[in-house]
mmCIF file of C-alpha atoms in Angstrom:
data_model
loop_
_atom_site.group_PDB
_atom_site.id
_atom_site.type_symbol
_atom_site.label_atom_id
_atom_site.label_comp_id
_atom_site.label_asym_id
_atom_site.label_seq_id
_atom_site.Cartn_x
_atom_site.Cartn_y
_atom_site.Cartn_z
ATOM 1 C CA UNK A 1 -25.844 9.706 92.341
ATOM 2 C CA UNK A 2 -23.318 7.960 90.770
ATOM 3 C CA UNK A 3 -23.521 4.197 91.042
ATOM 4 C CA UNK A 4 -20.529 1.344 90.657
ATOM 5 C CA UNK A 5 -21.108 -2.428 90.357
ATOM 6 C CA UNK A 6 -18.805 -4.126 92.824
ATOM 7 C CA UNK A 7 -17.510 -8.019 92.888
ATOM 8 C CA UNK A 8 -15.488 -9.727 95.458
ATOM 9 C CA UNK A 9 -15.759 -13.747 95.832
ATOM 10 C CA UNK A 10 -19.243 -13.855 96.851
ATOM 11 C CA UNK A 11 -19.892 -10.424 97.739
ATOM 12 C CA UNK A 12 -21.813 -8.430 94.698
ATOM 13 C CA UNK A 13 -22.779 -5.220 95.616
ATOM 14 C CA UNK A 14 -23.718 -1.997 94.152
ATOM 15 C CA UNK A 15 -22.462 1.325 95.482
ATOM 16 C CA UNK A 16 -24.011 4.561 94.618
ATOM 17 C CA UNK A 17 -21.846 7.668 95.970
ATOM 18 C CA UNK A 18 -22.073 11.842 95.218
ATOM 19 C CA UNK A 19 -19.169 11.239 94.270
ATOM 20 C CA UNK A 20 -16.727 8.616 92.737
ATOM 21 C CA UNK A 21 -13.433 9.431 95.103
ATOM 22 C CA UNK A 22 -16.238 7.452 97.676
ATOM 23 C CA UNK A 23 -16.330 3.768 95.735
ATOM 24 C CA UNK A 24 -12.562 2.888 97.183
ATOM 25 C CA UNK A 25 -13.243 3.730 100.556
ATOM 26 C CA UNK A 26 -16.335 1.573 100.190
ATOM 27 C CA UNK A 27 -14.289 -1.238 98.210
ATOM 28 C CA UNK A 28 -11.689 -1.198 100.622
ATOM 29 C CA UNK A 29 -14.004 -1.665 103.854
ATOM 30 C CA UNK A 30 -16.097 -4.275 102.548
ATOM 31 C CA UNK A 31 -13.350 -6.633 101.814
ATOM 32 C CA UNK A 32 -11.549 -5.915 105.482
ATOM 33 C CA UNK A 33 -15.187 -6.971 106.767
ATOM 34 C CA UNK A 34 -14.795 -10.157 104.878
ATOM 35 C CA UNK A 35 -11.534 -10.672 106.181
ATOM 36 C CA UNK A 36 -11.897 -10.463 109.447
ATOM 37 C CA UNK A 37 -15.212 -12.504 109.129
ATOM 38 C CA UNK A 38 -13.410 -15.064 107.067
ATOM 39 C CA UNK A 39 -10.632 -15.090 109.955
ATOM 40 C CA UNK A 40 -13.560 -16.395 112.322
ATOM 41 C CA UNK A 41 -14.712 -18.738 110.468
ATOM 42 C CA UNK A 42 -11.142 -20.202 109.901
ATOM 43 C CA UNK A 43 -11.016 -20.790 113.599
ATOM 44 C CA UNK A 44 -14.477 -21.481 114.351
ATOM 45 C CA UNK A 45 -16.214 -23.550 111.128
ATOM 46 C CA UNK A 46 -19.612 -22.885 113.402
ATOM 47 C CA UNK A 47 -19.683 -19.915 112.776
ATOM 48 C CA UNK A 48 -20.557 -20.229 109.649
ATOM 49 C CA UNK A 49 -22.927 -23.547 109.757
ATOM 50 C CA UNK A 50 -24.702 -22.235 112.290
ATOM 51 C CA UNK A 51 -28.339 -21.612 112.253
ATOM 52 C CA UNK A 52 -28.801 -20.861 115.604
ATOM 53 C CA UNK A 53 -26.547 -17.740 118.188
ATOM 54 C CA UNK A 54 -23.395 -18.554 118.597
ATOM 55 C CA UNK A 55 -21.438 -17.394 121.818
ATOM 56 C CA UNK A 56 -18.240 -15.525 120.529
ATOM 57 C CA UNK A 57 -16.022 -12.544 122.503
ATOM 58 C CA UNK A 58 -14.416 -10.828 119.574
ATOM 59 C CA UNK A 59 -12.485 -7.611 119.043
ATOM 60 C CA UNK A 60 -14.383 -7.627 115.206
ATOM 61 C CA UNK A 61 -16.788 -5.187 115.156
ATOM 62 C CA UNK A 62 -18.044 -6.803 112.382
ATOM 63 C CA UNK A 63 -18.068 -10.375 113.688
ATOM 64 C CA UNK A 64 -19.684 -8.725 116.973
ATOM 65 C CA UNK A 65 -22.399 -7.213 114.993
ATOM 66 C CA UNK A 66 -23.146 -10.853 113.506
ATOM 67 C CA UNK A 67 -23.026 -12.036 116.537
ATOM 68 C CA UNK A 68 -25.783 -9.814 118.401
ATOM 69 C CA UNK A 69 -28.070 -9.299 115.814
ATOM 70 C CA UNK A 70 -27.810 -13.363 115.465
ATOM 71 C CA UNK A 71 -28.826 -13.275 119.466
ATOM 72 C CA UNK A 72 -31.637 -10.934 118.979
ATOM 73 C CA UNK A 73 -32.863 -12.462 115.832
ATOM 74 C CA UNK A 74 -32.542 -16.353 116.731
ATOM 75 C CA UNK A 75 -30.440 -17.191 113.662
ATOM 76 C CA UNK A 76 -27.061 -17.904 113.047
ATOM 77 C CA UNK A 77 -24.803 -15.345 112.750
ATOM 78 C CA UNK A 78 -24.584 -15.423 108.645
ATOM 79 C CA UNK A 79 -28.240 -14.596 108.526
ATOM 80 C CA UNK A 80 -26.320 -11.036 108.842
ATOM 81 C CA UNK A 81 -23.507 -11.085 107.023
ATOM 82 C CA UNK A 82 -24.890 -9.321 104.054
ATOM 83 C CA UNK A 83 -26.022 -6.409 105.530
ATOM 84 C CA UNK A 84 -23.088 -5.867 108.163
ATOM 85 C CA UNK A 85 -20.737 -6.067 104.944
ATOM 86 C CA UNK A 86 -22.549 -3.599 103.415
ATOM 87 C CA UNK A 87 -22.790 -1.411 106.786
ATOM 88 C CA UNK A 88 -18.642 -1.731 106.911
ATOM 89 C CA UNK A 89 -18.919 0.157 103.162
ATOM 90 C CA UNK A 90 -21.494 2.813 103.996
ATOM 91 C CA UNK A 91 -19.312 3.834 107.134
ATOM 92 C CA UNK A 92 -16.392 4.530 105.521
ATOM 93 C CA UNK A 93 -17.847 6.736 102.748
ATOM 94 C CA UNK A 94 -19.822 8.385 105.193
ATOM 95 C CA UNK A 95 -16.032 8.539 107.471
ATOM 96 C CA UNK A 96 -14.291 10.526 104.686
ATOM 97 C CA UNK A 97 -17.269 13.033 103.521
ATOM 98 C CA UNK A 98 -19.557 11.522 101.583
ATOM 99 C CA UNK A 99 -23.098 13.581 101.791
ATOM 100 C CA UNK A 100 -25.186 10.635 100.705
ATOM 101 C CA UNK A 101 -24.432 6.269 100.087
ATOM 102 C CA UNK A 102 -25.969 3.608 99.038
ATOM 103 C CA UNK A 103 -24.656 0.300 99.304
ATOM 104 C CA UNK A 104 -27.235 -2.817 98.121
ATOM 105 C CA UNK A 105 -25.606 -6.237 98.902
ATOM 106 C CA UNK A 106 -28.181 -8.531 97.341
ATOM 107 C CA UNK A 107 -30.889 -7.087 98.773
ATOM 108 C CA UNK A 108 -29.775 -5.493 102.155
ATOM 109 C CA UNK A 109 -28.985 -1.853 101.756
ATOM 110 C CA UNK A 110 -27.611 0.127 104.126
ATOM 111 C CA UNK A 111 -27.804 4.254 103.316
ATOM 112 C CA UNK A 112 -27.752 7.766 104.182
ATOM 113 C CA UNK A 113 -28.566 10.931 102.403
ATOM 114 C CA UNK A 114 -29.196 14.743 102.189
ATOM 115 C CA UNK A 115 -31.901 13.695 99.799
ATOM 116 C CA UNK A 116 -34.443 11.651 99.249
ATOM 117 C CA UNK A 117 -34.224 7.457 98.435
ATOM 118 C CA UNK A 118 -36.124 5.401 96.900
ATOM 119 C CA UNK A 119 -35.848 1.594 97.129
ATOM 120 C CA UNK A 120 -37.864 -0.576 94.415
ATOM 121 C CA UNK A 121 -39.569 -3.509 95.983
ATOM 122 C CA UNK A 122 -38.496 -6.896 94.086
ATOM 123 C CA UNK A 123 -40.209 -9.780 95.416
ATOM 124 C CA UNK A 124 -40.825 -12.488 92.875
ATOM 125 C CA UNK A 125 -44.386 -13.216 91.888
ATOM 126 C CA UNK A 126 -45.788 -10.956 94.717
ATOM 127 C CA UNK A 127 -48.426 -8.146 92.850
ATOM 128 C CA UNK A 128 -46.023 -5.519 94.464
ATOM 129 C CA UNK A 129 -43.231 -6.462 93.098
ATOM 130 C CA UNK A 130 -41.739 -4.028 90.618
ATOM 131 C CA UNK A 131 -44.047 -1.721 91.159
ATOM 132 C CA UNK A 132 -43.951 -0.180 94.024
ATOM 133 C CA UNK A 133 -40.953 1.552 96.315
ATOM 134 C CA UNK A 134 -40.023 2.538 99.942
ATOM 135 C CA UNK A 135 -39.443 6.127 100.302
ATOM 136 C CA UNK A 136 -36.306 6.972 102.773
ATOM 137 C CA UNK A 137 -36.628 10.439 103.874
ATOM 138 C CA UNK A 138 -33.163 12.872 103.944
ATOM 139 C CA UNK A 139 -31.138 11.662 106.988
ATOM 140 C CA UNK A 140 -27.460 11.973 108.167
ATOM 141 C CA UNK A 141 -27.586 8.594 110.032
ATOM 142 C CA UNK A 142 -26.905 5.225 108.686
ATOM 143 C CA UNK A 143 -30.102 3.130 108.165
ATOM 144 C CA UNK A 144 -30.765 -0.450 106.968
ATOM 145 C CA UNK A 145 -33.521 -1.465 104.383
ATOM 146 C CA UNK A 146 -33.070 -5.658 104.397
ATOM 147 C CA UNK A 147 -35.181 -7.655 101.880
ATOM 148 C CA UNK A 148 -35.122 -11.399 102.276
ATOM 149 C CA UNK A 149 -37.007 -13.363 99.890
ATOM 150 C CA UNK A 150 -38.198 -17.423 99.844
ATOM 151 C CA UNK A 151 -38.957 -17.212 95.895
ATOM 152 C CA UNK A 152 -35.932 -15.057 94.664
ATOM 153 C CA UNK A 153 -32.497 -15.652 94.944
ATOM 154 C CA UNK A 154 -30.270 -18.668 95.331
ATOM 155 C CA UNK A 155 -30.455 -18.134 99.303
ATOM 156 C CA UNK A 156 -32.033 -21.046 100.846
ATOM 157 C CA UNK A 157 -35.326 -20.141 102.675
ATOM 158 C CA UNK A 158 -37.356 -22.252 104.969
ATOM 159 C CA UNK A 159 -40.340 -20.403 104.730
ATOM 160 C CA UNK A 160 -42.634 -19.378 101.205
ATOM 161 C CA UNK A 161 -42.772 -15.754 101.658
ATOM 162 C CA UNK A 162 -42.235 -13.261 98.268
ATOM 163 C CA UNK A 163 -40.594 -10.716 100.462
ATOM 164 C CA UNK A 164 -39.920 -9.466 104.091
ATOM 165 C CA UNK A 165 -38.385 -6.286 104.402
ATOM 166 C CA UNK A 166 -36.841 -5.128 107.614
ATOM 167 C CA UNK A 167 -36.313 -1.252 108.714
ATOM 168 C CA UNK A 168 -33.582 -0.234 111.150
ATOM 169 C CA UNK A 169 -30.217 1.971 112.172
ATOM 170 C CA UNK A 170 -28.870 -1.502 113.212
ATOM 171 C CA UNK A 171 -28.065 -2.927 109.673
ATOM 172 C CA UNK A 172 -26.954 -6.009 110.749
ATOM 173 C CA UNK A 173 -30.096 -6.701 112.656
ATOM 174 C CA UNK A 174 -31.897 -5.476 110.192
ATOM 175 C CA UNK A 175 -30.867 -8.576 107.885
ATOM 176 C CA UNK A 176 -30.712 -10.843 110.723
ATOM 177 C CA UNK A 177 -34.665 -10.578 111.214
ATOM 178 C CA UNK A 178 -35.406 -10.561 107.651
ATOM 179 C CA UNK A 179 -33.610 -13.920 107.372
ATOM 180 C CA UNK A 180 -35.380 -14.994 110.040
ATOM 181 C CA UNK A 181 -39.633 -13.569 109.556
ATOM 182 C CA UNK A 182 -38.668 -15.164 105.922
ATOM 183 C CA UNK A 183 -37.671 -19.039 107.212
ATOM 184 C CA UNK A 184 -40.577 -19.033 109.544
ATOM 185 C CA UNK A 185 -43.631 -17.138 107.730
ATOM 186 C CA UNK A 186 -45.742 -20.259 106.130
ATOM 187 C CA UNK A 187 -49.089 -19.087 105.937
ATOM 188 C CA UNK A 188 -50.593 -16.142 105.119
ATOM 189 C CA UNK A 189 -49.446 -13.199 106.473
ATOM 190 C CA UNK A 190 -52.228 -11.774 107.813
ATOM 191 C CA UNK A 191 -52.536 -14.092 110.417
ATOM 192 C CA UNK A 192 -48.209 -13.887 111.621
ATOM 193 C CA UNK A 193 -48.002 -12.647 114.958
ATOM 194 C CA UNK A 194 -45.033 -9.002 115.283
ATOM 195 C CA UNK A 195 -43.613 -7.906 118.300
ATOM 196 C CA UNK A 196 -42.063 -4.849 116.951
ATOM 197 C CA UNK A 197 -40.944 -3.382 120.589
ATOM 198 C CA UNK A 198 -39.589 -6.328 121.453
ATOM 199 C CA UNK A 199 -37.444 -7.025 117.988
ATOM 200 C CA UNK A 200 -35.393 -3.691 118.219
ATOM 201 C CA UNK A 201 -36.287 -3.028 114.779
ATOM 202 C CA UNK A 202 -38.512 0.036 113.853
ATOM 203 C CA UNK A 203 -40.680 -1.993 111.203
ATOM 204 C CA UNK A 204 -41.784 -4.877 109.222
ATOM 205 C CA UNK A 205 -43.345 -5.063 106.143
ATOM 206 C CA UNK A 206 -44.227 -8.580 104.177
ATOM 207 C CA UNK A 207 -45.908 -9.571 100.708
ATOM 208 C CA UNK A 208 -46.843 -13.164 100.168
ATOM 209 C CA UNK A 209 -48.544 -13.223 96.511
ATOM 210 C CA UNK A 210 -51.313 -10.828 96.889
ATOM 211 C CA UNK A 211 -51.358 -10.452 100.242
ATOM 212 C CA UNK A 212 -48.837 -7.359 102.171
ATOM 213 C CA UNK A 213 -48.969 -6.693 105.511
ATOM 214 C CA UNK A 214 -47.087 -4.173 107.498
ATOM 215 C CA UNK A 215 -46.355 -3.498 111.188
ATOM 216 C CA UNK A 216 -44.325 -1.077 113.366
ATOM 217 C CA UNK A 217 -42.827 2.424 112.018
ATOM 218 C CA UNK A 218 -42.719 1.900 107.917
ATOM 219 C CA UNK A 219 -41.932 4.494 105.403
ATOM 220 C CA UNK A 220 -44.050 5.582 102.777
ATOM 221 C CA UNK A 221 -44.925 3.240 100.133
ATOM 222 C CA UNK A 222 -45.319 4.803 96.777
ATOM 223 C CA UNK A 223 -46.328 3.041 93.062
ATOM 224 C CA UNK A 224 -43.124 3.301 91.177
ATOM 225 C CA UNK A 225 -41.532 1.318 88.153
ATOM 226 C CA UNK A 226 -38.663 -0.452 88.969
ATOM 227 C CA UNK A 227 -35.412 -1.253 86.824
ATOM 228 C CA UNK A 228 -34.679 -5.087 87.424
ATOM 229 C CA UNK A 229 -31.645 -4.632 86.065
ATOM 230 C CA UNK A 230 -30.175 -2.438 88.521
ATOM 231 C CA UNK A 231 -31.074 -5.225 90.616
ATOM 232 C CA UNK A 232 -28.149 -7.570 92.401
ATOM 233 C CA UNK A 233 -28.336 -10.883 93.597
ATOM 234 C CA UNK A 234 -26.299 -12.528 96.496
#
């Protein structure tokens, strides 16, 4: 696949495409999602503060995917703005004919393929990290892969967690519930009680230095080597 490093204020993505003619459409979408979400946060600063729901009727698709995943997740609806920016991206190279798309927006992917994908695990000083990867089987439909981390990245975290990685077609949500197992896992993970039927997600998985932990549907975890600096940071 061919791959494309992509900058926009705070957004800093990387798209991989079958084909270049894809990064515009990508381009294009991901800054329309951060208009509109930039228009709601002109008129409503809480939106962006928040770190709890926040009640909003919205012709955005994009702001409305904040919003429920926010609803679902308990956070505030920025806890998702990575991944539903890099959903908007995904969508419109899958819209005009891509076969396969990555887009990784610091962390939270959103995909689909005729082929196999492989996401490296990064997760600070866990004993995973770096070496090991998620396997994403061949699929036509969008899916999210969200990684949020307390020890990596400039993102403020609440909790002390090396990585939480959330699995599901709802991207948004996907990120949303990262954010949020992130903030609130403080002890070893081992002992953090999942609900996967009742998050809407299809699975969890968690290191926290030596310790990993999965739970719900996960996909296969295989040792791999992975390039750090094909890595981006939010």
């Amino acid at each position: 696949m061919l791959r494309e490093l992509f900058r926009y204020k705070t957004t800093f993505a990387t798209i991989l495409a079958d084909d270049a003619k894809f990064f515009e459409p990508a381009k294009e979408a991901m800054i329309d999602a951060r208009l509109e979400i930039e228009s709601e946060i002109s008129v409503n600063p809480l939106f962006l503060s928040s770190l709890v729901p926040v009640e909003k009727e919205t012709e955005s698709v994009h702001v409305e995917r904040m919003v429920s995943a926010a609803k679902k997740a308990g956070t505030g609806p920025m806890a998702a703005v990575a991944g539903t920016i890099a959903w908007a991206g995904v969508e419109a190279m899958k819209e005009n004919g891509a076969k396969a798309a990555v887009i990784d927006n610091g962390g939270d992917i959103a995909l689909f393929s005729d082929k196999e994908i492989r996401i490296g695990l990064y997760a600070g000083n866990s004993s995973m990290s770096k070496k090991s990867a998620f396997i994403i089987p061949p699929g036509k439909e969008i899916y999210g892969v969200c990684t949020s981390s307390a020890t990596v990245g400039p993102s403020i975290s609440f909790g002390v967690a090396d990585s939480v990685t959330v699995f599901s077609a709802d991207v948004s949500l996907a990120d949303a519930w990262a954010t949020m197992i992130c903030n609130d896992l403080r002890s070893p993970i081992s002992e953090y009680p999942m609900n996967i039927d009742e998050m809407g997600v299809d699975g969890v998985f968690a290191t926290f230095g030596k310790e990993s932990a999965g739970w719900g549907i996960l996909p296969e975890i295989r040792a791999a080597i992975v390039d750090t600096g094909l890595i981006t940071s939010g």
